Coordinates of C-alpha atoms in Angstrom, one line a residue:
X1 CA -59.1 -9.5 12.4
X2 CA -59.8 -11.5 15.6
X3 CA -56.8 -12.1 17.9
X4 CA -56.1 -14.1 21.0
X5 CA -58.7 -14.0 23.7
X6 CA -58.2 -11.3 26.4
X7 CA -55.8 -12.4 29.1
X8 CA -55.6 -11.7 32.8
X9 CA -52.9 -9.1 33.0
X10 CA -52.6 -9.5 36.7
X11 CA -50.8 -12.8 36.5
X12 CA -47.7 -13.6 34.5
X13 CA -48.0 -15.9 31.5
X14 CA -45.1 -18.3 31.5
X15 CA -43.0 -19.2 28.5
X16 CA -43.7 -22.4 26.7
X17 CA -41.7 -25.5 27.7
X18 CA -39.0 -24.8 25.1
X19 CA -38.6 -21.1 26.2
X20 CA -40.6 -19.4 23.5
X21 CA -43.3 -16.7 24.2
X22 CA -46.9 -17.9 23.6
X23 CA -47.9 -16.5 20.3
X24 CA -51.3 -14.9 19.6
X25 CA -53.6 -17.6 18.3
X26 CA -54.2 -15.6 15.1
X27 CA -51.4 -13.2 14.5
X28 CA -52.4 -9.9 12.9
X29 CA -51.2 -9.8 9.3
X30 CA -50.9 -6.6 7.3
X31 CA -50.7 -8.7 4.2
X32 CA -54.2 -9.9 4.9
X33 CA -55.6 -6.7 6.3
X34 CA -54.5 -4.7 3.2
X35 CA -52.2 -5.9 0.5
X36 CA -52.4 -2.4 -0.9
X37 CA -50.5 -1.1 2.1
X38 CA -47.7 -3.5 1.3
X39 CA -47.8 -2.4 -2.3
X40 CA -47.3 1.2 -1.2
X41 CA -44.3 0.1 0.9
X42 CA -42.9 -1.8 -2.0
X43 CA -43.3 1.2 -4.3
X44 CA -41.5 3.4 -1.8
X45 CA -38.6 1.0 -1.6
X46 CA -38.5 0.7 -5.4
X47 CA -38.4 4.5 -6.0
X48 CA -34.6 4.6 -6.6
X49 CA -34.7 3.6 -10.3
X50 CA -31.2 4.7 -11.5
X51 CA -28.5 2.8 -13.3
X52 CA -25.8 2.1 -10.8
X53 CA -22.2 2.7 -12.0
X54 CA -21.7 -1.1 -12.1
X55 CA -24.8 -2.0 -14.1
X56 CA -22.9 -1.7 -17.4
X57 CA -20.4 -4.3 -16.1
X58 CA -23.0 -6.7 -14.6
X59 CA -24.9 -7.0 -17.8
X60 CA -21.8 -7.0 -20.0
X61 CA -20.0 -9.6 -17.9
X62 CA -23.2 -11.7 -17.8
X63 CA -23.4 -11.7 -21.6
X64 CA -19.7 -12.6 -21.9
X65 CA -20.5 -15.7 -19.7
X66 CA -23.5 -16.6 -21.7
X67 CA -21.6 -16.4 -25.0
X68 CA -18.7 -18.4 -23.6
X69 CA -20.9 -21.0 -21.9
X70 CA -18.7 -20.8 -18.8
X71 CA -17.6 -18.5 -15.9
X72 CA -14.6 -16.3 -17.0
X73 CA -12.1 -16.6 -14.2
X74 CA -9.3 -14.2 -15.5
X75 CA -10.0 -10.6 -16.3
X76 CA -9.6 -9.7 -20.0
X77 CA -10.6 -6.1 -19.8
X78 CA -7.7 -4.3 -18.0
X79 CA -4.0 -3.6 -18.8
X80 CA -2.9 -2.8 -15.3
X81 CA -2.9 -6.5 -14.2
X82 CA -3.8 -8.3 -17.5
X83 CA -5.3 -11.8 -17.0
X84 CA -5.5 -11.4 -13.2
X85 CA -7.7 -13.9 -11.3
X86 CA -11.3 -12.5 -11.1
X87 CA -13.4 -13.3 -8.0
X88 CA -16.8 -14.1 -9.4
X89 CA -19.2 -14.2 -6.4
X90 CA -22.0 -12.6 -8.4
X91 CA -21.9 -14.8 -11.5
X92 CA -25.4 -16.1 -11.4
X93 CA -26.9 -12.6 -10.7
X94 CA -25.0 -11.2 -13.7
X95 CA -26.1 -14.1 -16.0
X96 CA -29.7 -13.4 -14.9
X97 CA -29.4 -9.7 -15.4
X98 CA -27.9 -10.2 -18.9
X99 CA -30.6 -12.6 -20.0
X100 CA -33.4 -10.2 -18.8
X101 CA -31.8 -7.3 -20.6
X102 CA -31.3 -9.3 -23.8
X103 CA -34.9 -10.3 -24.0
X104 CA -36.8 -7.4 -22.4
X105 CA -34.4 -4.4 -22.3
X106 CA -34.5 -1.9 -19.6
X107 CA -38.1 -2.8 -18.8
X108 CA -37.0 -6.3 -17.9
X109 CA -34.3 -5.0 -15.6
X110 CA -36.9 -2.7 -13.9
X111 CA -39.4 -5.5 -13.4
X112 CA -36.6 -7.7 -11.9
X113 CA -35.6 -4.8 -9.6
X114 CA -39.3 -4.4 -8.5
X115 CA -39.8 -8.1 -7.9
X116 CA -36.7 -8.6 -5.7
X117 CA -37.6 -5.4 -3.8
X118 CA -41.1 -6.6 -3.3
X119 CA -39.9 -9.9 -1.9
X120 CA -37.9 -8.0 0.7
X121 CA -40.8 -5.8 1.7
X122 CA -43.3 -8.7 1.8
X123 CA -41.1 -10.8 4.1
X124 CA -40.4 -7.8 6.4
X125 CA -44.2 -7.5 6.6
X126 CA -44.5 -11.2 7.3
X127 CA -41.9 -11.1 10.1
X128 CA -43.8 -8.2 11.7
X129 CA -47.1 -10.2 11.5
X130 CA -45.6 -13.0 13.5
X131 CA -45.2 -10.6 16.5
X132 CA -48.9 -10.0 16.8
X133 CA -48.5 -6.2 16.8
X134 CA -51.5 -4.2 15.5
X135 CA -51.7 -3.3 11.9
X136 CA -51.1 0.4 12.5
X137 CA -47.8 -0.3 14.2
X138 CA -46.8 -2.9 11.5
X139 CA -47.4 -0.4 8.7
X140 CA -45.6 2.4 10.5
X141 CA -42.5 0.2 10.9
X142 CA -42.8 -1.2 7.4
X143 CA -43.1 2.3 5.8
X144 CA -40.1 3.5 7.7
X145 CA -38.1 0.4 6.7
X146 CA -39.2 1.0 3.0
X147 CA -37.9 4.5 3.1
X148 CA -34.6 3.4 4.5
X149 CA -34.3 0.6 1.9
X150 CA -34.9 3.0 -1.0
X151 CA -31.3 4.1 -1.7
X152 CA -29.9 0.6 -1.2
X153 CA -32.2 -1.2 -3.6
X154 CA -30.2 -0.5 -6.7
X155 CA -29.7 -2.4 -9.9
X156 CA -27.0 -4.6 -8.3
X157 CA -26.7 -8.2 -7.2
X158 CA -26.7 -7.1 -3.5
X159 CA -30.5 -6.7 -3.6
X160 CA -30.7 -10.5 -3.6
X161 CA -28.9 -10.4 -0.2
X162 CA -31.5 -8.0 1.2
X163 CA -34.4 -10.1 -0.1
X164 CA -32.9 -13.4 1.1
X165 CA -32.0 -12.0 4.4
X166 CA -35.7 -10.8 4.8
X167 CA -36.9 -14.3 4.1
X168 CA -34.5 -15.7 6.7
X169 CA -35.5 -13.2 9.4
X170 CA -39.2 -14.0 8.7
X171 CA -38.5 -17.7 9.2
X172 CA -36.6 -17.1 12.4
X173 CA -39.3 -14.8 13.7
X174 CA -42.0 -17.4 13.0
X175 CA -39.9 -20.0 14.8
X176 CA -39.3 -17.8 17.8
X177 CA -43.0 -17.2 18.3
X178 CA -43.9 -20.8 18.4
X179 CA -45.3 -21.4 14.9
X180 CA -44.1 -24.2 12.6
X181 CA -41.3 -22.7 10.6
X182 CA -39.5 -24.6 7.9
X183 CA -36.0 -23.6 8.9
X184 CA -34.5 -26.3 6.7
X185 CA -35.2 -23.9 3.8
X186 CA -32.1 -22.1 5.0
X187 CA -29.9 -24.8 3.5
X188 CA -31.0 -24.5 -0.2
X189 CA -31.4 -20.8 0.3
X190 CA -27.7 -20.4 1.4
X191 CA -26.6 -22.5 -1.5
X192 CA -28.5 -20.2 -3.9
X193 CA -27.4 -17.1 -2.1
X194 CA -23.7 -18.0 -2.4
X195 CA -24.1 -18.0 -6.2
X196 CA -25.9 -14.7 -6.3
X197 CA -23.9 -12.4 -4.0
X198 CA -21.1 -12.5 -1.5
X199 CA -23.4 -11.2 1.2
X200 CA -24.5 -14.8 1.9
X201 CA -22.2 -14.9 5.0
X202 CA -24.7 -12.5 6.7
X203 CA -27.2 -15.3 6.7
X204 CA -24.8 -17.6 8.5
X205 CA -24.1 -14.8 11.0
X206 CA -27.8 -14.5 11.7
X207 CA -28.2 -18.3 12.1
X208 CA -25.2 -18.4 14.4
X209 CA -26.4 -15.6 16.6
X210 CA -29.9 -17.1 16.8
X211 CA -28.5 -20.5 17.8
X212 CA -26.0 -19.0 20.3
X213 CA -28.6 -17.0 22.2
X214 CA -31.1 -19.8 22.3
X215 CA -28.4 -22.1 23.7
X216 CA -27.6 -19.5 26.4
X217 CA -31.3 -19.1 27.2
X218 CA -31.8 -22.9 27.5
X219 CA -28.7 -23.3 29.6
X220 CA -29.8 -20.6 32.1
X221 CA -33.3 -22.1 32.3
X222 CA -31.8 -25.6 32.6
X223 CA -33.7 -26.9 29.6
X224 CA -30.7 -28.6 28.0
X225 CA -29.1 -27.9 24.7
X226 CA -31.2 -30.2 22.5
X227 CA -32.8 -27.3 20.5
X228 CA -29.5 -25.5 20.3
X229 CA -27.7 -28.5 18.9
X230 CA -30.4 -28.9 16.2
X231 CA -30.0 -25.3 15.2
X232 CA -26.2 -25.7 15.2
X233 CA -26.3 -28.6 12.9
X234 CA -28.7 -26.7 10.6
X235 CA -26.2 -23.8 10.6
X236 CA -23.3 -26.0 9.8
X237 CA -25.1 -27.7 6.9
X238 CA -26.2 -24.4 5.6
X239 CA -22.5 -23.2 5.7
X240 CA -21.5 -26.3 3.8
X241 CA -24.2 -25.6 1.2
X242 CA -22.4 -22.3 0.3
X243 CA -19.7 -24.4 -1.4
X244 CA -22.3 -25.7 -3.9
X245 CA -21.2 -23.3 -6.7
X246 CA -18.9 -23.4 -9.7
X247 CA -16.1 -21.5 -7.9
X248 CA -16.2 -23.5 -4.7
X249 CA -14.0 -22.1 -1.9
X250 CA -13.4 -18.9 -4.0
X251 CA -16.8 -17.6 -2.9
X252 CA -15.4 -17.4 0.7
X253 CA -12.1 -16.0 -0.5
X254 CA -14.1 -13.1 -2.1
X255 CA -15.9 -12.4 1.2
X256 CA -12.6 -12.4 3.2
X257 CA -10.8 -10.2 0.7
X258 CA -13.7 -7.7 0.6
X259 CA -13.9 -7.4 4.4
X260 CA -10.2 -7.1 5.0
X261 CA -9.2 -4.8 2.2
X262 CA -8.9 -1.2 3.5
X263 CA -8.2 0.5 0.2
X264 CA -11.6 0.0 -1.4
X265 CA -13.1 1.2 1.8
X266 CA -11.3 4.5 1.3
X267 CA -12.9 5.1 -2.1
X268 CA -16.4 3.5 -1.8
X269 CA -18.8 5.5 0.3
X270 CA -21.0 2.5 1.2
X271 CA -18.0 0.8 2.9
X272 CA -17.5 3.7 5.3
X273 CA -19.0 4.0 8.8
X274 CA -22.4 5.7 8.8
X275 CA -21.3 8.5 11.1
X276 CA -18.3 9.3 8.9
X277 CA -20.5 9.5 5.8
X278 CA -23.0 11.8 7.6
X279 CA -20.2 14.0 9.0
X280 CA -18.6 14.4 5.5
X281 CA -21.9 15.3 3.8
X282 CA -22.5 18.8 2.8
X283 CA -25.8 20.4 3.4
X284 CA -29.3 18.8 3.5
X285 CA -29.8 16.3 0.7
X286 CA -31.8 13.1 0.2
X287 CA -28.9 10.9 1.5
X288 CA -28.9 12.7 4.8
X289 CA -32.7 12.2 5.0
X290 CA -32.3 8.5 4.6
X291 CA -29.6 8.4 7.3
X292 CA -31.8 10.4 9.6
X293 CA -34.7 8.0 9.1
X294 CA -32.4 5.1 9.9
X295 CA -31.1 6.7 13.0
X296 CA -34.7 7.4 14.1
X297 CA -35.5 3.8 13.5
X298 CA -32.6 2.6 15.7
X299 CA -33.4 5.1 18.4
X300 CA -37.1 4.0 18.4
X301 CA -36.0 0.4 18.7
X302 CA -33.7 1.2 21.6
X303 CA -36.4 3.2 23.4
X304 CA -39.1 0.6 22.8
X305 CA -36.9 -2.2 24.2
X306 CA -36.0 -0.1 27.3
X307 CA -39.7 0.7 27.9
X308 CA -40.8 -2.9 27.4
X309 CA -37.8 -5.2 27.6
X310 CA -39.6 -8.5 28.2
X311 CA -40.7 -9.3 24.6
X312 CA -39.5 -12.9 24.6
X313 CA -37.4 -12.2 21.4
X314 CA -33.9 -12.0 22.7
X315 CA -32.4 -14.1 19.8
X316 CA -34.0 -11.8 17.3
X317 CA -32.8 -8.7 19.2
X318 CA -29.3 -10.1 19.1
X319 CA -29.3 -10.3 15.3
X320 CA -30.7 -6.8 15.1
X321 CA -28.0 -5.5 17.4
X322 CA -25.3 -7.2 15.3
X323 CA -26.6 -5.6 12.1
X324 CA -26.9 -2.2 13.7
X325 CA -23.3 -2.4 15.0
X326 CA -22.3 -3.5 11.4
X327 CA -23.9 -0.3 10.0
X328 CA -21.8 1.8 12.3
X329 CA -18.8 0.0 10.7
X330 CA -20.1 0.3 7.1
X331 CA -23.1 2.1 5.8
X332 CA -23.9 -0.6 3.2
X333 CA -25.2 -2.7 6.1
X334 CA -28.0 -0.2 6.9
X335 CA -30.7 -2.2 5.1
X336 CA -29.7 -5.3 7.0
X337 CA -30.2 -3.5 10.3
X338 CA -33.7 -2.4 9.2
X339 CA -34.7 -5.8 8.0
X340 CA -33.5 -7.5 11.2
X341 CA -34.9 -4.8 13.5
X342 CA -38.4 -4.4 12.0
X343 CA -40.1 -7.3 13.8
X344 CA -38.3 -6.4 17.1
X345 CA -39.5 -2.7 16.7
X346 CA -43.0 -3.8 16.0
X347 CA -43.1 -6.1 18.9
X348 CA -41.6 -3.8 21.6
X349 CA -43.4 -0.7 20.3
X350 CA -46.7 -2.5 20.7
X351 CA -45.7 -3.6 24.2
X352 CA -44.5 -0.2 25.2
X353 CA -47.7 1.6 24.0
X354 CA -49.9 -0.9 25.8
X355 CA -47.9 -0.3 29.0
X356 CA -48.3 3.4 28.6
X357 CA -52.0 3.0 28.2
X358 CA -52.2 0.9 31.3
X359 CA -53.3 -2.2 29.6
X360 CA -50.1 -4.2 29.7
X361 CA -48.1 -3.4 32.7
X362 CA -47.9 -6.9 34.0
X363 CA -45.2 -9.4 33.0
X364 CA -47.7 -11.7 31.6
X365 CA -49.0 -9.2 29.1
X366 CA -45.4 -8.4 27.9
X367 CA -44.5 -12.0 27.3
X368 CA -47.8 -13.0 25.6
X369 CA -48.5 -12.3 22.0
X370 CA -51.9 -10.9 22.5
X371 CA -52.8 -7.7 20.8
X372 CA -55.7 -5.3 20.4
X373 CA -58.3 -6.5 18.0
X374 CA -58.2 -5.2 14.4
X375 CA -60.7 -5.3 11.7
X376 CA -60.3 -8.3 9.4
X377 CA -59.8 -6.2 6.2
X378 CA -59.5 -2.6 5.0
X379 CA -62.5 -1.5 3.1
X380 CA -62.5 -2.2 -0.7
X381 CA -62.6 1.5 -1.5
X382 CA -59.6 2.2 0.7
X383 CA -57.7 -0.7 -0.8
X384 CA -58.5 0.5 -4.3
X385 CA -57.3 4.0 -3.6
X386 CA -54.0 2.8 -2.1
X387 CA -53.5 0.3 -5.0
X388 CA -54.0 3.1 -7.5
X389 CA -51.5 5.3 -5.6
X390 CA -49.0 2.5 -5.6
X391 CA -49.4 2.0 -9.4
X392 CA -49.0 5.7 -10.0
X393 CA -45.7 5.6 -8.1
X394 CA -44.5 2.6 -10.1
X395 CA -45.7 3.8 -13.5
X396 CA -44.9 7.5 -13.3
X397 CA -42.3 9.4 -15.3
X398 CA -39.3 7.1 -15.9
X399 CA -41.2 4.3 -14.2
X400 CA -41.6 0.6 -14.6
X401 CA -42.6 0.6 -18.3
X402 CA -40.3 3.3 -19.5
X403 CA -37.5 2.2 -21.7
X404 CA -35.3 4.9 -20.4
X405 CA -33.1 4.2 -17.3
X406 CA -31.3 7.3 -16.0
X407 CA -27.7 6.8 -14.8
X408 CA -27.0 7.5 -11.1
X409 CA -23.8 9.4 -12.0
X410 CA -22.8 11.3 -15.1
X411 CA -20.9 9.2 -17.6
X412 CA -18.1 10.2 -20.0
X413 CA -20.4 9.7 -23.0
X414 CA -19.0 12.8 -24.7
X415 CA -15.4 11.5 -24.5
X416 CA -16.5 8.0 -25.7
X417 CA -18.3 9.5 -28.7
X418 CA -15.2 11.6 -29.5
X419 CA -13.0 8.4 -29.4
X420 CA -15.5 6.5 -31.5
X421 CA -15.8 9.2 -34.1
X422 CA -12.0 9.4 -34.5
X423 CA -11.5 5.7 -34.2
X424 CA -9.2 6.1 -31.2
X425 CA -8.4 3.0 -29.2
X426 CA -5.8 2.0 -26.6
X427 CA -5.2 1.8 -22.8
X428 CA -7.2 4.3 -20.8
X429 CA -6.2 5.5 -17.3
X430 CA -9.7 6.2 -16.0
X431 CA -11.8 7.2 -13.1
X432 CA -12.9 3.9 -11.5
X433 CA -16.6 4.9 -11.6
X434 CA -16.4 4.9 -15.4
X435 CA -14.5 1.7 -15.8
X436 CA -17.4 -0.6 -16.6
X437 CA -19.1 2.0 -18.8
X438 CA -15.9 2.1 -20.9
X439 CA -15.8 -1.7 -21.0
X440 CA -19.3 -1.7 -22.4
X441 CA -18.7 0.9 -25.1
X442 CA -15.0 0.4 -26.0
X443 CA -13.9 -3.2 -25.3
X444 CA -12.2 -5.2 -26.6
X445 CA -10.4 -2.6 -28.7
X446 CA -9.5 -0.5 -25.7
X447 CA -8.6 -1.6 -22.2
X448 CA -9.1 0.2 -18.8
X449 CA -6.8 0.7 -15.9
X450 CA -9.4 0.1 -13.1
X451 CA -13.1 -0.3 -12.4
X452 CA -15.5 -0.7 -9.5
X453 CA -14.5 -4.3 -8.9
X454 CA -11.4 -3.2 -7.0
X455 CA -10.2 -6.0 -4.8
X456 CA -12.1 -8.5 -6.9
X457 CA -9.6 -8.1 -9.7
X458 CA -6.9 -5.5 -9.0
X459 CA -3.8 -5.7 -6.8
X460 CA -3.1 -3.3 -3.9
X461 CA -0.4 -1.6 -6.0
X462 CA -2.8 -0.8 -8.8
X463 CA -5.4 0.6 -6.3
X464 CA -2.8 2.6 -4.5
X465 CA -1.5 4.2 -7.8
X466 CA -5.1 5.0 -8.8
X467 CA -5.9 6.6 -5.4
X468 CA -2.7 8.7 -5.5
X469 CA -3.4 10.2 -8.9
X470 CA -7.2 10.6 -8.7
X471 CA -7.5 11.6 -5.0
X472 CA -4.4 13.7 -4.7
X473 CA -2.3 11.4 -2.4
X474 CA 1.5 11.6 -2.5
X475 CA 3.2 10.0 -5.5
X476 CA 0.3 10.4 -8.0
X477 CA 2.6 10.9 -11.0
X478 CA 4.1 7.4 -10.5
X479 CA 0.9 6.0 -12.0
X480 CA 1.7 7.8 -15.3
X481 CA 5.3 6.5 -15.4
X482 CA 4.7 2.8 -14.5
X483 CA 2.0 1.7 -16.9
X484 CA 1.6 1.9 -20.7
X485 CA -1.2 4.5 -20.9
X486 CA -2.5 5.8 -24.3
X487 CA -5.2 8.1 -22.8
X488 CA -6.2 9.6 -19.4
X489 CA -9.9 10.1 -18.8
X490 CA -10.7 12.2 -15.7
X491 CA -13.3 14.5 -14.2
X492 CA -12.5 18.2 -14.4
X493 CA -13.1 18.2 -10.6
X494 CA -10.5 15.6 -9.9
X495 CA -6.9 15.8 -8.7
X496 CA -5.9 13.8 -11.8
X497 CA -7.3 16.6 -14.1
X498 CA -5.2 19.2 -12.3
X499 CA -2.1 17.0 -12.6
X500 CA -2.7 16.4 -16.3
X501 CA -3.5 19.9 -17.4
X502 CA -0.2 21.1 -15.9
X503 CA 1.9 18.6 -17.8
X504 CA 3.4 19.6 -21.1
X505 CA 3.9 15.9 -22.2
X506 CA 0.2 15.3 -22.3
X507 CA -2.4 17.2 -24.4
X508 CA -6.1 17.8 -23.8
X509 CA -8.1 16.3 -26.6
X510 CA -11.7 16.7 -25.4
X511 CA -13.4 18.3 -22.5
X512 CA -16.9 18.9 -21.2
X513 CA -18.4 19.5 -17.7
X514 CA -18.2 15.8 -16.9
X515 CA -15.0 14.5 -18.3
X516 CA -11.6 15.4 -19.9
X517 CA -9.6 13.2 -22.3
X518 CA -5.8 13.5 -22.6
X519 CA -3.3 11.8 -24.8
X520 CA 0.6 12.0 -24.9
X521 CA 1.7 15.1 -26.8
X522 CA 3.8 13.1 -29.2
X523 CA 1.0 10.6 -30.1
X524 CA -1.1 10.6 -33.3
X525 CA -4.3 11.6 -31.4
X526 CA -2.6 14.8 -30.2
X527 CA -2.1 15.8 -33.9
X528 CA -5.8 15.9 -34.6
X529 CA -7.0 19.3 -35.9
X530 CA -9.1 21.7 -33.8
X531 CA -7.9 20.4 -30.4
X532 CA -9.1 20.6 -27.7
X533 CA -12.7 20.0 -28.6
X534 CA -15.1 21.6 -26.1
X535 CA -18.3 19.6 -25.9
X536 CA -21.6 19.7 -24.0
X537 CA -22.1 16.7 -21.7
X538 CA -25.4 15.0 -22.5
X539 CA -27.7 13.4 -19.9
X540 CA -26.6 9.9 -19.0
X541 CA -28.7 6.8 -19.5
X542 CA -28.2 3.1 -19.5
X543 CA -26.6 1.8 -21.7

């Protein structure tokens, strides 16, 4: 594809009057050069097709809303804090997931998952295209980003955050490189975002950082603050738009509670710092590989910026730096760092390579958006081969059209089947990973102690009691005495199992390699014949 005309690298090319780098006249676009390459990247990012532990809850809660015709604001599923206020920042995502499942089953959920993932990948590619980097660099960065996104793109509302953040970064990148960018779209986008997932505040952080750095640049260059004021007003209006949802200010309360609560961070791996997660990992496994790729991505960005610092993209680098810092605080931010960093890596890697080759050592070549010429399109044969490969990845075993959806963790399906066959019901003190699975299969006849919503429903006292019993912290037995439990359901590998098996006032009813079910020794279930039942844990699928 034809790019900007060759420039005189011996003389500096000044910034435009508003401080932006002159863009290439016709930015290279991987989307135009080869849509099949983008398909490959989307297929890579979509490869993690497993039912997350919360998927049962998202679909169940969405269906409860659809049946009731309203948002349910008090939790009816637990006995530890019955009727407690429920922070519903994902209500629209759950309603959508429930509707898709009701009409199309697991295939509908898989198609939704692919579509949202593809949106994220496409807009990462579009952001890279705005930099004018060659197609080879764009695809290398895009493929690396797709690999890093893979474990994060789960069947959860948070994938909307990744897709919408990618759209916002593409808009800001387009604006930075001097092309007409409809930044006003951030306003309706943030309104929608606040109804889909609590990660909407990340969009406001990005807008604020972009505005602040541009304001500083303009102050230093004595260009005035007119542009910064426009962006500040846009950011404020976008922030106001986040209140356009049925729960109003509660959407912000959800964000604040989640960020400040240290207890859930002790249990949930994706809330821990990335270096802590890596340090506690045992041996070489796929998770470590993803972390290694992310660290390589960050290192490449740092080296490329050091080698070619004058890329004219300081506001975008500021956003990427914030997201990288956030990942060192919580591993769940890893995709955000990749999405924000992809255009910056493509830009500076291009500039650094050109400097090493001797074709872009001057300031003018660094600031300009010119790039080496690329062919307009990949050959039809090459495109066809890549498209077939992408389809094979999407439609392979357990793929897009399969009605089976394997669970990411083993579920207590054997214990649930035992309870159902003996018509057992009551309050279950459970592992939090299984809470929403139990709601799906046993509610409303049975209630749970806790589930993965943590601070969205449960009080610090409940969470502390749970952690003490299931993770072996001091005072674990207090959880048994303070609440009206009818059953305890725990993994044989947990501290709770070791506590229960040693107690004479509780009896083991059922056990397999995944779960163990206990009841009080003086209860009717403990009088069933043939106890304990030793089962074989079946493979776990949704639902």
